[in-house]
Amino acid sequence: MKKLINKLMLSGFTLAVTCQPLTSLAKNPIIDSVFTADPAAIVHQDTVYLYTGHDEQLPGKPGFVMNDWLLFSSQDMVNWKSHGPILKVSDFAWAENSAWAAHMIERDGKFYFYTSVYYAGGEKPGFAIGVAVADSPTGPFKDARGSALLTNDMTDHSPIHWDDIDPAIFIEDNGDAYMFFGNSVPKYVKLKDNMVELDGDIKVIDIPNFTEALWVHKKGDNYYLSYASGLPETIHYAMSKSIHGPWEYKGLLNEVAGNSNTNHQSIIEFKGNDFFIYHTGAMQHNSPIGIGGEFRRAVAIDKLEYRQDGTLKPVVMTSRGITEPVN
Ligand code: FUB
């Protein structure tokens, strides 16, 4: 018996050692060398480019400290390469602080990076949306306008100064581009073909209990509008047959993400697999950068599953993350 136990322990040990490279690379949060938040991913030439915010707050202190945006890439969703900061608030000469949620989209070989930043100028100081552009997903990025694309004085749906944040861009098959955005009141506006000017009125979207973090994606002929709701935030979604709605509320997509009041999703399909990318405050205390929290968030990835009728199953958040490389 003792011999058998020894043999089992030995084979278990051998297995653990053999599997280590795979399991140690696959985990949630996916990056533990820096705090990352507000994921926005794109797929370009068989590579996932994951843009994130960068939480720099000290443990136990309140408030977001966010000065730049980071980029990571992967060819298999398991191994991630860091490209470092790709843009900082000070690259927008008109912006003051707060590198909040951003979104990336490619059009005609150019890469447009839309961001939320605080702008003290104008008639109504508050959060604004800027846009930077590059010829490659890794940059170098530069302010595409030299001014904000959308400022707080351009909307009056809410009295708060952070109601124009969290841009999410969607380009229709016919080339029409739209920017979804907002906190408290969800809104969208058409963009000109040059992607750096608004084209028409800002419209309000009818979805229940909206807080922030809009994300639009399409699968087949269904449009999906996901968003953060309540506080602490859970992610919910609605579906439509048109980018203009009406949006039919479908329910909960992701529960409160551990130890974080905010939750912010990015949804991609990569090599035929669907992924839900989000952030949590669940960084372990013994990580190289210490414990996570509300202002020390970290990006995690789990699978996204569709039902036969096109509706989405609630995401199962895991600490193991994506364990099998996607090839
Ligand atoms: O990271 C700062 C803000 O918190 C983002 O803009 C929101 O989506 C929320 O995650």
Coordinates of C-alpha atoms and ligand atoms in Angstrom, one line a residue:
M1 CA 0.0 0.0 0.0
K2 CA 2.8 2.4 1.0
K3 CA 4.4 1.5 -2.3
L4 CA 1.2 2.4 -4.2
I5 CA 0.8 5.7 -2.4
N6 CA 4.4 6.6 -3.1
K7 CA 3.9 5.7 -6.8
L8 CA 0.7 7.8 -7.0
M9 CA 2.4 10.8 -5.3
L10 CA 5.4 10.4 -7.6
S11 CA 3.2 10.2 -10.7
G12 CA 1.1 13.2 -9.5
F13 CA 4.3 15.1 -8.9
T14 CA 5.5 14.2 -12.4
L15 CA 2.2 15.3 -13.9
A16 CA 2.3 18.6 -12.1
V17 CA 5.8 19.3 -13.2
T18 CA 5.0 18.3 -16.8
C19 CA 1.9 20.4 -17.0
Q20 CA 3.4 23.5 -15.3
P21 CA 4.3 25.5 -18.3
L22 CA 0.8 25.4 -19.6
T23 CA -1.1 25.8 -16.4
S24 CA 1.2 28.5 -15.1
L25 CA 0.7 30.6 -18.2
A26 CA -3.1 30.2 -18.2
K27 CA -4.7 32.0 -15.3
N28 CA -7.0 34.8 -14.3
P29 CA -6.0 37.6 -14.0
I30 CA -4.0 37.1 -17.2
I31 CA -1.3 39.6 -16.4
D32 CA 0.2 40.0 -12.9
S33 CA 3.1 42.4 -13.7
V34 CA 0.9 45.5 -13.8
F35 CA -2.7 46.4 -12.9
T36 CA -4.9 46.5 -16.0
A37 CA -8.5 47.6 -16.4
D38 CA -11.2 48.4 -19.0
P39 CA -10.2 45.9 -21.6
A40 CA -10.8 46.7 -25.3
A41 CA -9.6 43.9 -27.7
I42 CA -9.5 43.6 -31.4
V43 CA -8.4 40.7 -33.7
H44 CA -6.1 41.7 -36.5
Q45 CA -4.1 39.3 -38.7
D46 CA -4.5 36.2 -36.4
T47 CA -3.4 38.2 -33.3
V48 CA -5.5 39.6 -30.4
Y49 CA -4.5 43.1 -29.5
L50 CA -5.7 43.8 -26.0
Y51 CA -5.7 47.5 -25.0
T52 CA -6.2 48.2 -21.3
G53 CA -6.3 51.1 -18.8
H54 CA -3.6 51.1 -16.1
D55 CA -4.5 51.3 -12.4
E56 CA -1.7 52.9 -10.4
Q57 CA -3.5 53.5 -7.1
L58 CA -1.7 52.3 -3.9
P59 CA -3.3 49.5 -1.8
G60 CA -6.1 50.7 0.4
K61 CA -6.2 54.3 -1.1
P62 CA -9.4 55.6 -2.7
G63 CA -9.9 56.8 -6.3
F64 CA -8.6 55.9 -9.7
V65 CA -5.0 56.9 -10.6
M66 CA -4.8 56.3 -14.3
N67 CA -2.3 58.1 -16.6
D68 CA -1.8 55.9 -19.6
W69 CA -3.1 53.0 -21.7
L70 CA -1.3 49.6 -22.1
L71 CA -1.2 47.1 -24.9
F72 CA -0.8 43.3 -24.8
S73 CA -1.0 40.8 -27.7
S74 CA -1.5 37.1 -28.0
Q75 CA -1.7 34.6 -30.8
D76 CA -3.3 31.9 -28.7
M77 CA -5.2 33.6 -25.8
V78 CA -2.8 31.9 -23.3
N79 CA 0.6 33.5 -23.9
W80 CA 0.6 37.3 -23.7
K81 CA 3.2 39.7 -24.8
S82 CA 3.4 43.2 -23.3
H83 CA 3.9 46.2 -25.6
G84 CA 4.0 48.6 -22.7
P85 CA 2.2 52.0 -22.7
I86 CA 0.9 53.0 -26.1
L87 CA -0.5 56.4 -25.2
K88 CA -0.7 58.6 -22.2
V89 CA -3.1 61.4 -21.2
S90 CA -0.4 64.0 -21.9
D91 CA -0.4 62.9 -25.5
F92 CA -3.7 64.8 -25.8
A93 CA -2.4 68.4 -25.2
W94 CA -6.0 69.5 -24.3
A95 CA -6.6 66.8 -21.7
E96 CA -6.0 67.1 -17.9
N97 CA -5.9 63.6 -16.4
S98 CA -7.8 60.3 -16.0
A99 CA -7.0 57.7 -18.7
W100 CA -10.4 56.0 -18.4
A101 CA -11.9 53.4 -20.7
A102 CA -10.9 53.3 -24.4
H103 CA -11.8 51.4 -27.6
M104 CA -9.8 50.5 -30.6
I105 CA -11.1 50.0 -34.2
E106 CA -9.3 49.5 -37.5
R107 CA -10.5 51.2 -40.7
D108 CA -8.8 51.2 -44.1
G109 CA -5.4 50.2 -42.5
K110 CA -5.6 52.9 -39.9
F111 CA -6.0 52.1 -36.2
Y112 CA -8.3 54.5 -34.2
F113 CA -8.1 54.6 -30.4
Y114 CA -11.0 56.4 -28.7
T115 CA -10.6 57.3 -25.1
S116 CA -12.3 58.8 -22.1
V117 CA -10.2 61.6 -20.5
Y118 CA -10.9 64.6 -18.2
Y119 CA -11.0 68.0 -20.0
A120 CA -11.0 71.1 -17.9
G121 CA -11.7 73.5 -20.8
G122 CA -14.9 74.4 -22.6
E123 CA -18.1 75.7 -21.1
K124 CA -18.7 72.6 -19.0
P125 CA -15.6 70.9 -17.6
G126 CA -15.9 67.2 -17.5
F127 CA -15.0 63.9 -19.1
A128 CA -14.5 64.1 -22.9
I129 CA -13.7 61.6 -25.6
G130 CA -10.5 61.9 -27.6
V131 CA -9.3 59.9 -30.6
A132 CA -5.7 58.9 -31.5
V133 CA -4.6 57.3 -34.7
A134 CA -1.7 55.0 -35.9
D135 CA -0.7 53.0 -38.9
S136 CA -0.3 49.9 -36.9
P137 CA -2.1 48.3 -33.9
T138 CA 1.0 48.8 -31.8
G139 CA 1.4 52.5 -32.7
P140 CA 2.9 55.0 -32.5
F141 CA -0.3 56.8 -31.8
K142 CA -0.9 60.5 -32.0
D143 CA -3.9 62.7 -31.3
A144 CA -5.9 62.6 -34.5
R145 CA -7.6 66.0 -34.1
G146 CA -5.6 68.1 -31.6
S147 CA -8.9 68.6 -29.8
A148 CA -11.6 66.5 -28.1
L149 CA -14.1 64.6 -30.4
L150 CA -16.9 65.0 -27.9
T151 CA -17.0 67.3 -24.8
N152 CA -19.3 67.4 -21.7
D153 CA -21.1 70.6 -23.0
M154 CA -22.4 68.7 -26.0
T155 CA -24.7 66.5 -23.9
D156 CA -27.3 67.6 -21.3
H157 CA -29.0 64.3 -20.5
S158 CA -27.4 64.0 -17.1
P159 CA -26.0 66.6 -14.6
I160 CA -22.9 64.5 -13.7
H161 CA -19.5 65.5 -15.3
W162 CA -18.6 61.9 -16.2
D163 CA -21.6 61.1 -18.4
D164 CA -19.6 61.1 -21.7
I165 CA -17.2 58.3 -21.1
D166 CA -16.5 54.7 -22.3
P167 CA -16.6 55.0 -26.2
A168 CA -17.3 51.9 -28.1
I169 CA -17.2 52.0 -31.9
F170 CA -19.0 49.8 -34.4
I171 CA -18.7 49.9 -38.2
E172 CA -21.5 48.5 -40.2
D173 CA -20.9 46.4 -43.3
N174 CA -21.9 49.4 -45.5
G175 CA -19.1 51.4 -43.8
D176 CA -21.3 53.5 -41.5
A177 CA -19.5 54.0 -38.2
Y178 CA -21.2 54.7 -34.9
M179 CA -19.8 55.7 -31.5
F180 CA -21.7 54.4 -28.4
F181 CA -20.8 56.0 -25.1
G182 CA -22.1 57.3 -21.8
N183 CA -22.6 56.9 -18.1
S184 CA -26.1 57.0 -16.6
V185 CA -27.6 57.7 -20.0
P186 CA -26.6 55.5 -22.9
K187 CA -26.1 57.3 -26.2
Y188 CA -24.8 56.9 -29.7
V189 CA -23.8 59.1 -32.6
K190 CA -22.7 58.5 -36.2
L191 CA -19.1 59.2 -37.1
K192 CA -18.0 60.6 -40.4
D193 CA -16.0 58.3 -42.7
N194 CA -12.8 60.0 -41.5
M195 CA -13.6 58.5 -38.1
V196 CA -12.6 61.7 -36.3
E197 CA -15.7 63.9 -36.6
L198 CA -19.3 63.4 -35.5
D199 CA -21.9 63.2 -38.2
G200 CA -25.3 64.1 -36.8
D201 CA -27.3 64.2 -33.6
I202 CA -26.5 62.3 -30.4
K203 CA -29.3 59.9 -29.7
V204 CA -30.4 58.2 -26.5
I205 CA -30.7 54.4 -26.3
D206 CA -33.5 52.7 -24.4
I207 CA -32.1 49.9 -22.2
P208 CA -32.9 49.3 -18.5
N209 CA -30.7 50.2 -15.5
F210 CA -27.7 51.4 -17.4
T211 CA -24.5 52.6 -15.7
E212 CA -21.6 52.5 -18.2
A213 CA -19.3 50.4 -20.3
L214 CA -21.3 49.9 -23.6
W215 CA -19.9 47.4 -26.0
V216 CA -21.5 46.5 -29.4
H217 CA -20.8 43.4 -31.3
K218 CA -22.6 41.4 -34.0
K219 CA -22.9 37.6 -34.6
G220 CA -24.8 36.4 -37.6
D221 CA -27.6 38.9 -38.1
N222 CA -27.9 39.7 -34.4
Y223 CA -26.6 42.9 -32.8
Y224 CA -25.6 42.7 -29.1
L225 CA -25.4 45.7 -26.8
S226 CA -23.7 44.8 -23.5
Y227 CA -23.3 47.2 -20.6
A228 CA -22.5 47.6 -16.9
S229 CA -25.5 48.0 -14.6
G230 CA -25.9 49.1 -11.0
L231 CA -23.1 49.5 -8.5
P232 CA -21.3 47.2 -7.8
E233 CA -21.7 46.6 -11.5
T234 CA -23.0 43.5 -13.2
I235 CA -22.9 43.1 -17.0
H236 CA -26.2 42.8 -18.9
Y237 CA -27.1 42.8 -22.5
A238 CA -29.8 43.5 -25.1
M239 CA -30.2 42.3 -28.7
S240 CA -31.5 43.9 -31.9
K241 CA -31.7 43.3 -35.6
S242 CA -30.5 46.8 -36.3
I243 CA -27.7 49.0 -34.9
H244 CA -30.4 51.6 -34.3
G245 CA -32.5 49.3 -32.1
P246 CA -35.0 48.8 -30.7
W247 CA -32.9 46.9 -28.2
E248 CA -34.6 44.0 -26.5
Y249 CA -33.3 43.4 -23.0
K250 CA -32.1 39.8 -22.6
G251 CA -30.7 39.6 -19.0
L252 CA -27.6 39.1 -17.0
L253 CA -24.3 38.3 -18.8
N254 CA -21.7 38.6 -16.0
E255 CA -22.0 38.8 -12.2
V256 CA -20.1 41.3 -10.0
A257 CA -16.5 40.7 -10.8
G258 CA -14.6 39.8 -7.6
N259 CA -13.6 42.6 -5.3
S260 CA -14.4 45.4 -7.8
N261 CA -17.3 47.9 -7.9
T262 CA -16.8 48.3 -11.7
N263 CA -16.9 45.7 -14.4
H264 CA -16.1 46.4 -18.0
Q265 CA -16.3 43.9 -20.8
S266 CA -14.9 43.3 -24.2
I267 CA -16.3 40.6 -26.5
I268 CA -14.3 39.0 -29.3
E269 CA -14.4 36.0 -31.6
F270 CA -10.9 34.6 -32.3
K271 CA -10.3 31.6 -34.5
G272 CA -13.9 30.5 -34.2
N273 CA -13.9 30.8 -30.4
D274 CA -15.8 33.4 -28.4
F275 CA -14.3 35.2 -25.4
F276 CA -15.5 37.5 -22.7
I277 CA -12.7 39.8 -21.4
Y278 CA -13.3 41.8 -18.2
H279 CA -11.6 43.1 -15.1
T280 CA -11.7 42.1 -11.5
G281 CA -10.2 43.3 -8.2
A282 CA -9.1 39.8 -7.5
M283 CA -5.3 40.0 -7.9
Q284 CA -3.8 37.9 -5.1
H285 CA -1.8 39.5 -2.3
N286 CA 1.2 37.4 -3.1
S287 CA 1.3 38.5 -6.8
P288 CA 4.5 40.4 -7.9
I289 CA 2.5 43.7 -7.6
G290 CA 0.5 43.0 -4.5
I291 CA -3.2 42.8 -3.8
G292 CA -6.0 43.9 -6.1
G293 CA -9.0 46.0 -5.3
E294 CA -11.6 48.5 -6.5
F295 CA -8.8 50.8 -7.8
R296 CA -6.3 48.1 -8.5
R297 CA -8.0 46.0 -11.1
A298 CA -6.7 43.3 -13.4
V299 CA -8.0 41.8 -16.7
A300 CA -9.4 38.3 -16.8
I301 CA -10.7 36.2 -19.7
D302 CA -13.3 33.5 -19.9
K303 CA -15.3 31.8 -22.6
L304 CA -18.5 33.3 -24.0
E305 CA -21.2 30.9 -25.1
Y306 CA -24.2 31.4 -27.3
R307 CA -27.4 29.4 -27.2
Q308 CA -29.0 28.0 -30.3
D309 CA -31.4 31.0 -30.4
G310 CA -28.5 33.5 -30.3
T311 CA -28.9 34.5 -26.7
L312 CA -25.9 34.5 -24.4
K313 CA -25.3 32.2 -21.5
P314 CA -24.1 34.0 -18.3
V315 CA -20.3 34.0 -18.2
V316 CA -18.7 31.5 -15.8
M317 CA -15.9 33.4 -14.2
T318 CA -12.9 31.2 -13.4
S319 CA -9.5 31.6 -11.8
R320 CA -7.9 29.2 -14.3
G321 CA -8.9 31.3 -17.3
I322 CA -8.2 30.0 -20.8
T323 CA -6.1 26.9 -20.4
E324 CA -5.9 25.6 -24.0
P325 CA -4.0 27.6 -26.5
V326 CA -6.3 28.6 -29.4
N327 CA -4.7 27.7 -32.7
Ligands
FUB1 O1 -11.6 52.9 -15.3 C1 -12.3 54.1 -15.1 C2 -13.8 53.9 -15.3 O2 -14.3 52.8 -14.5 C3 -14.2 53.4 -16.7 O3 -14.2 54.4 -17.6 C4 -15.5 52.7 -16.4 O4 -15.9 51.9 -17.4 C5 -15.2 52.0 -15.1 O5 -14.5 50.8 -15.4

